[in-house]
mmCIF file of C-alpha atoms in Angstrom:
data_model
loop_
_atom_site.group_PDB
_atom_site.id
_atom_site.type_symbol
_atom_site.label_atom_id
_atom_site.label_comp_id
_atom_site.label_asym_id
_atom_site.label_seq_id
_atom_site.Cartn_x
_atom_site.Cartn_y
_atom_site.Cartn_z
ATOM 1 C CA LYS A 606 -197.427 -18.802 -119.377
ATOM 2 C CA ALA A 607 -197.666 -20.314 -115.915
ATOM 3 C CA GLY A 608 -199.563 -23.566 -115.578
ATOM 4 C CA VAL A 609 -202.272 -24.584 -113.166
ATOM 5 C CA THR A 610 -201.141 -24.356 -109.563
ATOM 6 C CA GLN A 611 -202.566 -26.198 -106.591
ATOM 7 C CA THR A 612 -201.941 -25.752 -102.913
ATOM 8 C CA PRO A 613 -201.075 -27.453 -100.722
ATOM 9 C CA ARG A 614 -199.298 -30.280 -102.525
ATOM 10 C CA TYR A 615 -199.531 -32.698 -99.614
ATOM 11 C CA LEU A 616 -201.898 -32.866 -96.682
ATOM 12 C CA ILE A 617 -202.442 -35.258 -93.809
ATOM 13 C CA LYS A 618 -205.708 -35.007 -91.915
ATOM 14 C CA THR A 619 -207.593 -37.018 -89.318
ATOM 15 C CA ARG A 620 -211.016 -38.570 -89.791
ATOM 16 C CA GLY A 621 -213.782 -36.112 -89.010
ATOM 17 C CA GLN A 622 -211.747 -33.038 -89.849
ATOM 18 C CA GLN A 623 -212.373 -30.819 -92.835
ATOM 19 C CA VAL A 624 -209.999 -29.649 -95.535
ATOM 20 C CA THR A 625 -209.836 -26.869 -98.125
ATOM 21 C CA LEU A 626 -207.825 -27.199 -101.319
ATOM 22 C CA SER A 627 -206.968 -24.339 -103.631
ATOM 23 C CA CYS A 628 -206.500 -24.100 -107.391
ATOM 24 C CA SER A 629 -205.290 -21.228 -109.560
ATOM 25 C CA PRO A 630 -206.036 -21.741 -113.265
ATOM 26 C CA ILE A 631 -203.906 -20.789 -116.241
ATOM 27 C CA SER A 632 -204.148 -17.068 -116.902
ATOM 28 C CA GLY A 633 -207.173 -16.387 -119.103
ATOM 29 C CA HIS A 634 -208.850 -19.688 -118.322
ATOM 30 C CA ARG A 635 -212.256 -19.248 -116.785
ATOM 31 C CA SER A 636 -213.367 -22.828 -116.260
ATOM 32 C CA VAL A 637 -212.078 -24.976 -113.424
ATOM 33 C CA SER A 638 -212.870 -28.643 -112.859
ATOM 34 C CA TRP A 639 -211.992 -30.860 -109.932
ATOM 35 C CA TYR A 640 -211.279 -34.580 -109.990
ATOM 36 C CA GLN A 641 -210.501 -37.264 -107.447
ATOM 37 C CA GLN A 642 -208.020 -39.937 -108.461
ATOM 38 C CA THR A 643 -207.612 -43.211 -106.605
ATOM 39 C CA PRO A 644 -205.950 -46.457 -107.705
ATOM 40 C CA GLY A 645 -209.233 -48.352 -107.597
ATOM 41 C CA GLN A 646 -211.612 -45.833 -109.184
ATOM 42 C CA GLY A 647 -209.376 -43.879 -111.505
ATOM 43 C CA LEU A 648 -210.220 -40.251 -112.274
ATOM 44 C CA GLN A 649 -213.644 -39.293 -110.973
ATOM 45 C CA PHE A 650 -215.246 -35.955 -111.826
ATOM 46 C CA LEU A 651 -216.233 -33.862 -108.813
ATOM 47 C CA PHE A 652 -217.516 -30.568 -110.210
ATOM 48 C CA GLU A 653 -216.912 -27.802 -112.722
ATOM 49 C CA TYR A 654 -217.108 -24.053 -112.236
ATOM 50 C CA PHE A 655 -217.349 -21.270 -114.765
ATOM 51 C CA SER A 656 -217.821 -17.597 -113.958
ATOM 52 C CA GLU A 657 -218.343 -18.416 -110.282
ATOM 53 C CA THR A 658 -221.204 -20.814 -111.090
ATOM 54 C CA GLN A 659 -221.201 -24.567 -110.714
ATOM 55 C CA ARG A 660 -222.050 -25.985 -114.141
ATOM 56 C CA ASN A 661 -221.748 -29.684 -113.525
ATOM 57 C CA LYS A 662 -221.465 -31.976 -110.569
ATOM 58 C CA GLY A 663 -220.328 -35.578 -110.264
ATOM 59 C CA ASN A 664 -221.730 -38.302 -108.049
ATOM 60 C CA PHE A 665 -220.111 -37.379 -104.760
ATOM 61 C CA PRO A 666 -221.784 -36.802 -101.391
ATOM 62 C CA GLY A 667 -222.621 -33.334 -100.175
ATOM 63 C CA ARG A 668 -219.506 -33.358 -97.985
ATOM 64 C CA PHE A 669 -217.665 -32.326 -101.131
ATOM 65 C CA SER A 670 -218.247 -28.739 -102.126
ATOM 66 C CA GLY A 671 -216.507 -26.065 -104.091
ATOM 67 C CA ARG A 672 -216.588 -22.487 -105.185
ATOM 68 C CA GLN A 673 -214.983 -20.170 -107.685
ATOM 69 C CA PHE A 674 -213.948 -16.594 -107.168
ATOM 70 C CA SER A 675 -214.172 -13.650 -109.537
ATOM 71 C CA ASN A 676 -210.501 -14.091 -110.504
ATOM 72 C CA SER A 677 -211.310 -17.706 -111.552
ATOM 73 C CA ARG A 678 -209.389 -19.210 -108.652
ATOM 74 C CA SER A 679 -211.256 -22.102 -107.112
ATOM 75 C CA GLU A 680 -211.402 -23.931 -103.826
ATOM 76 C CA MET A 681 -212.866 -27.259 -102.894
ATOM 77 C CA ASN A 682 -213.831 -28.293 -99.398
ATOM 78 C CA VAL A 683 -214.329 -31.716 -97.915
ATOM 79 C CA SER A 684 -216.039 -31.861 -94.546
ATOM 80 C CA THR A 685 -216.153 -34.726 -92.059
ATOM 81 C CA LEU A 686 -213.273 -36.542 -93.691
ATOM 82 C CA GLU A 687 -213.421 -40.311 -94.087
ATOM 83 C CA LEU A 688 -210.571 -42.755 -94.680
ATOM 84 C CA GLY A 689 -211.890 -43.319 -98.205
ATOM 85 C CA ASP A 690 -211.305 -39.677 -99.055
ATOM 86 C CA SER A 691 -207.574 -40.344 -99.223
ATOM 87 C CA ALA A 692 -206.723 -39.605 -102.840
ATOM 88 C CA LEU A 693 -204.992 -37.325 -105.283
ATOM 89 C CA TYR A 694 -207.205 -34.304 -105.938
ATOM 90 C CA LEU A 695 -206.637 -32.736 -109.304
ATOM 91 C CA CYS A 696 -207.741 -29.418 -110.626
ATOM 92 C CA ALA A 697 -207.925 -28.700 -114.355
ATOM 93 C CA SER A 698 -208.538 -25.449 -116.156
ATOM 94 C CA SER A 699 -209.806 -24.636 -119.635
ATOM 95 C CA LEU A 700 -210.686 -21.526 -121.592
ATOM 96 C CA ALA A 701 -214.403 -22.169 -121.476
ATOM 97 C CA PRO A 702 -216.818 -24.859 -120.318
ATOM 98 C CA THR A 703 -218.924 -27.333 -122.329
ATOM 99 C CA GLY A 704 -216.169 -29.933 -122.200
ATOM 100 C CA ALA A 705 -215.221 -29.195 -125.777
ATOM 101 C CA TYR A 706 -212.110 -27.316 -124.787
ATOM 102 C CA GLU A 707 -208.860 -28.905 -123.731
ATOM 103 C CA GLN A 708 -208.300 -29.155 -120.006
ATOM 104 C CA TYR A 709 -204.902 -28.721 -118.425
ATOM 105 C CA PHE A 710 -204.189 -30.302 -115.068
ATOM 106 C CA GLY A 711 -202.358 -28.974 -112.064
ATOM 107 C CA PRO A 712 -199.872 -31.095 -110.086
ATOM 108 C CA GLY A 713 -202.548 -32.208 -107.639
ATOM 109 C CA THR A 714 -202.943 -32.282 -103.881
ATOM 110 C CA ARG A 715 -202.218 -35.620 -102.233
ATOM 111 C CA LEU A 716 -204.612 -35.969 -99.282
ATOM 112 C CA THR A 717 -204.076 -38.665 -96.694
ATOM 113 C CA VAL A 718 -206.767 -39.249 -94.075
ATOM 114 C CA THR A 719 -205.730 -41.209 -90.993
ATOM 115 C CA GLN B 1474 -221.358 -50.903 -119.222
ATOM 116 C CA LYS B 1475 -218.768 -48.284 -118.343
ATOM 117 C CA GLU B 1476 -219.070 -44.955 -120.113
ATOM 118 C CA VAL B 1477 -215.466 -45.028 -121.288
ATOM 119 C CA GLU B 1478 -213.590 -48.315 -121.493
ATOM 120 C CA GLN B 1479 -209.930 -49.016 -121.970
ATOM 121 C CA ASN B 1480 -207.872 -52.163 -121.723
ATOM 122 C CA SER B 1481 -205.931 -51.723 -118.476
ATOM 123 C CA GLY B 1482 -202.897 -53.525 -119.827
ATOM 124 C CA PRO B 1483 -200.071 -53.607 -119.182
ATOM 125 C CA LEU B 1484 -199.240 -53.274 -122.850
ATOM 126 C CA SER B 1485 -195.614 -54.023 -123.668
ATOM 127 C CA VAL B 1486 -194.140 -52.783 -126.935
ATOM 128 C CA PRO B 1487 -190.531 -53.018 -128.177
ATOM 129 C CA GLU B 1488 -188.657 -49.770 -128.626
ATOM 130 C CA GLY B 1489 -189.119 -48.415 -132.144
ATOM 131 C CA ALA B 1490 -192.384 -50.267 -132.754
ATOM 132 C CA ILE B 1491 -195.905 -48.830 -132.990
ATOM 133 C CA ALA B 1492 -197.972 -48.779 -129.806
ATOM 134 C CA SER B 1493 -201.731 -48.942 -130.328
ATOM 135 C CA LEU B 1494 -204.081 -47.872 -127.553
ATOM 136 C CA ASN B 1495 -207.833 -48.252 -127.839
ATOM 137 C CA CYS B 1496 -210.847 -46.740 -126.151
ATOM 138 C CA THR B 1497 -214.592 -47.276 -126.574
ATOM 139 C CA TYR B 1498 -217.389 -45.085 -125.284
ATOM 140 C CA SER B 1499 -221.089 -45.611 -124.746
ATOM 141 C CA ASP B 1500 -222.638 -42.162 -125.269
ATOM 142 C CA ARG B 1501 -223.480 -41.656 -128.948
ATOM 143 C CA GLY B 1502 -223.850 -37.939 -128.267
ATOM 144 C CA SER B 1503 -220.158 -37.590 -127.401
ATOM 145 C CA GLN B 1504 -218.421 -34.799 -129.284
ATOM 146 C CA SER B 1505 -214.924 -34.311 -127.933
ATOM 147 C CA PHE B 1506 -212.196 -36.867 -127.361
ATOM 148 C CA PHE B 1507 -208.892 -36.509 -125.570
ATOM 149 C CA TRP B 1508 -205.805 -38.535 -124.796
ATOM 150 C CA TYR B 1509 -203.788 -37.821 -121.684
ATOM 151 C CA ARG B 1510 -200.483 -39.299 -120.613
ATOM 152 C CA GLN B 1511 -199.785 -39.778 -116.929
ATOM 153 C CA TYR B 1512 -196.410 -40.708 -115.534
ATOM 154 C CA SER B 1513 -196.329 -42.420 -112.171
ATOM 155 C CA GLY B 1514 -196.768 -39.879 -109.395
ATOM 156 C CA LYS B 1515 -197.547 -37.048 -111.810
ATOM 157 C CA SER B 1516 -200.728 -35.398 -113.053
ATOM 158 C CA PRO B 1517 -202.255 -36.124 -116.480
ATOM 159 C CA GLU B 1518 -200.768 -34.296 -119.438
ATOM 160 C CA LEU B 1519 -202.843 -33.601 -122.555
ATOM 161 C CA ILE B 1520 -201.204 -35.053 -125.661
ATOM 162 C CA MET B 1521 -203.963 -35.200 -128.284
ATOM 163 C CA PHE B 1522 -207.533 -34.141 -128.880
ATOM 164 C CA ILE B 1523 -209.841 -34.942 -131.767
ATOM 165 C CA TYR B 1524 -213.334 -33.810 -132.612
ATOM 166 C CA SER B 1525 -214.017 -35.160 -136.117
ATOM 167 C CA ASN B 1526 -214.070 -38.620 -137.624
ATOM 168 C CA GLY B 1527 -210.786 -39.692 -139.137
ATOM 169 C CA ASP B 1528 -207.154 -39.316 -138.198
ATOM 170 C CA LYS B 1529 -205.267 -36.494 -136.576
ATOM 171 C CA GLU B 1530 -201.490 -36.550 -136.515
ATOM 172 C CA ASP B 1531 -199.109 -34.676 -134.243
ATOM 173 C CA GLY B 1532 -195.491 -35.754 -134.460
ATOM 174 C CA ARG B 1533 -195.224 -39.407 -133.479
ATOM 175 C CA PHE B 1534 -198.829 -39.471 -132.238
ATOM 176 C CA THR B 1535 -201.940 -40.185 -134.300
ATOM 177 C CA ALA B 1536 -205.443 -40.107 -132.885
ATOM 178 C CA GLN B 1537 -208.160 -41.963 -134.762
ATOM 179 C CA LEU B 1538 -211.877 -41.441 -134.239
ATOM 180 C CA ASN B 1539 -214.757 -43.554 -135.502
ATOM 181 C CA LYS B 1540 -218.035 -42.225 -134.158
ATOM 182 C CA ALA B 1541 -220.155 -44.863 -135.889
ATOM 183 C CA SER B 1542 -218.283 -47.611 -134.052
ATOM 184 C CA GLN B 1543 -217.814 -45.466 -130.939
ATOM 185 C CA TYR B 1544 -214.130 -45.923 -130.572
ATOM 186 C CA VAL B 1545 -211.097 -43.716 -130.462
ATOM 187 C CA SER B 1546 -207.512 -44.893 -130.643
ATOM 188 C CA LEU B 1547 -204.037 -43.524 -130.173
ATOM 189 C CA LEU B 1548 -201.050 -44.715 -132.183
ATOM 190 C CA ILE B 1549 -197.520 -43.955 -131.053
ATOM 191 C CA ARG B 1550 -194.926 -44.470 -133.772
ATOM 192 C CA ASP B 1551 -191.254 -45.151 -133.116
ATOM 193 C CA SER B 1552 -191.997 -45.855 -129.447
ATOM 194 C CA GLN B 1553 -189.403 -44.609 -126.977
ATOM 195 C CA PRO B 1554 -188.760 -45.680 -123.377
ATOM 196 C CA SER B 1555 -189.945 -42.206 -122.333
ATOM 197 C CA ASP B 1556 -193.389 -43.133 -123.705
ATOM 198 C CA SER B 1557 -193.800 -45.634 -120.863
ATOM 199 C CA ALA B 1558 -196.734 -44.268 -118.884
ATOM 200 C CA THR B 1559 -200.452 -44.702 -118.320
ATOM 201 C CA TYR B 1560 -202.583 -43.343 -121.149
ATOM 202 C CA LEU B 1561 -206.021 -42.018 -120.283
ATOM 203 C CA CYS B 1562 -208.821 -41.664 -122.777
ATOM 204 C CA ALA B 1563 -211.361 -38.938 -121.967
ATOM 205 C CA VAL B 1564 -214.683 -38.260 -123.650
ATOM 206 C CA THR B 1565 -217.094 -35.351 -123.363
ATOM 207 C CA GLY B 1566 -220.586 -36.790 -123.404
ATOM 208 C CA GLY B 1567 -223.852 -35.197 -124.377
ATOM 209 C CA ASN B 1568 -224.168 -33.978 -120.774
ATOM 210 C CA GLU B 1569 -220.978 -31.922 -121.319
ATOM 211 C CA LYS B 1570 -219.137 -33.819 -118.600
ATOM 212 C CA LEU B 1571 -215.648 -35.104 -119.289
ATOM 213 C CA THR B 1572 -215.427 -38.794 -118.393
ATOM 214 C CA PHE B 1573 -212.119 -40.620 -118.145
ATOM 215 C CA GLY B 1574 -211.352 -44.242 -118.791
ATOM 216 C CA THR B 1575 -209.311 -46.095 -116.191
ATOM 217 C CA GLY B 1576 -206.218 -45.928 -118.381
ATOM 218 C CA THR B 1577 -203.884 -48.311 -120.192
ATOM 219 C CA ARG B 1578 -200.437 -48.860 -118.762
ATOM 220 C CA LEU B 1579 -197.863 -48.862 -121.562
ATOM 221 C CA THR B 1580 -194.328 -50.174 -121.177
ATOM 222 C CA ILE B 1581 -191.732 -49.679 -123.917
ATOM 223 C CA ILE B 1582 -189.095 -52.375 -123.806
ATOM 224 C CA PRO B 1583 -185.601 -51.205 -124.815
#
């Protein structure tokens, strides 16, 4: 069974621009979560989607948004990029929400903002 | 107090010895507990999960959960150099959000 895939793997953007990252979950998984990982803050939860609905949201500004499609694929968008948004963005999928199910991570998208 | 706390390490263990990694959490309503391994430059990989008090063994790995004391630990027996990585503890709180600790860096010394 194919794992979680994320595109693109690497991205360089300029301050003020916006970016869209994509995540395809493991086949059959309907829940997708997004995380930001930085050396200083570790893994920070962004949001979780299940059946096209956002179930949970972390403490990030409104510049960070996401959505999920009917095939469970998900995208996250960051508008008006800031230098501090440089990070590894990870997507994880699980069979169902509630946090009780195991999450499996994709390879991540490394975003660099200059 | 952080929701999930881990000793950042680095923790150095001789090859063949037992590595013991610890994690404490603050939310008494937490129900699900996970251990992830992350190699440098890679994404986290799930290695263990535990839901009930007690021990759970899988090969060389044993997860231990004590809800009364609010801690969860991971033991790695017969440590190998390939076990050198950062180990992340993750806990699902009563709000159903998965919260990660900052990780413990483990180095196995040949």
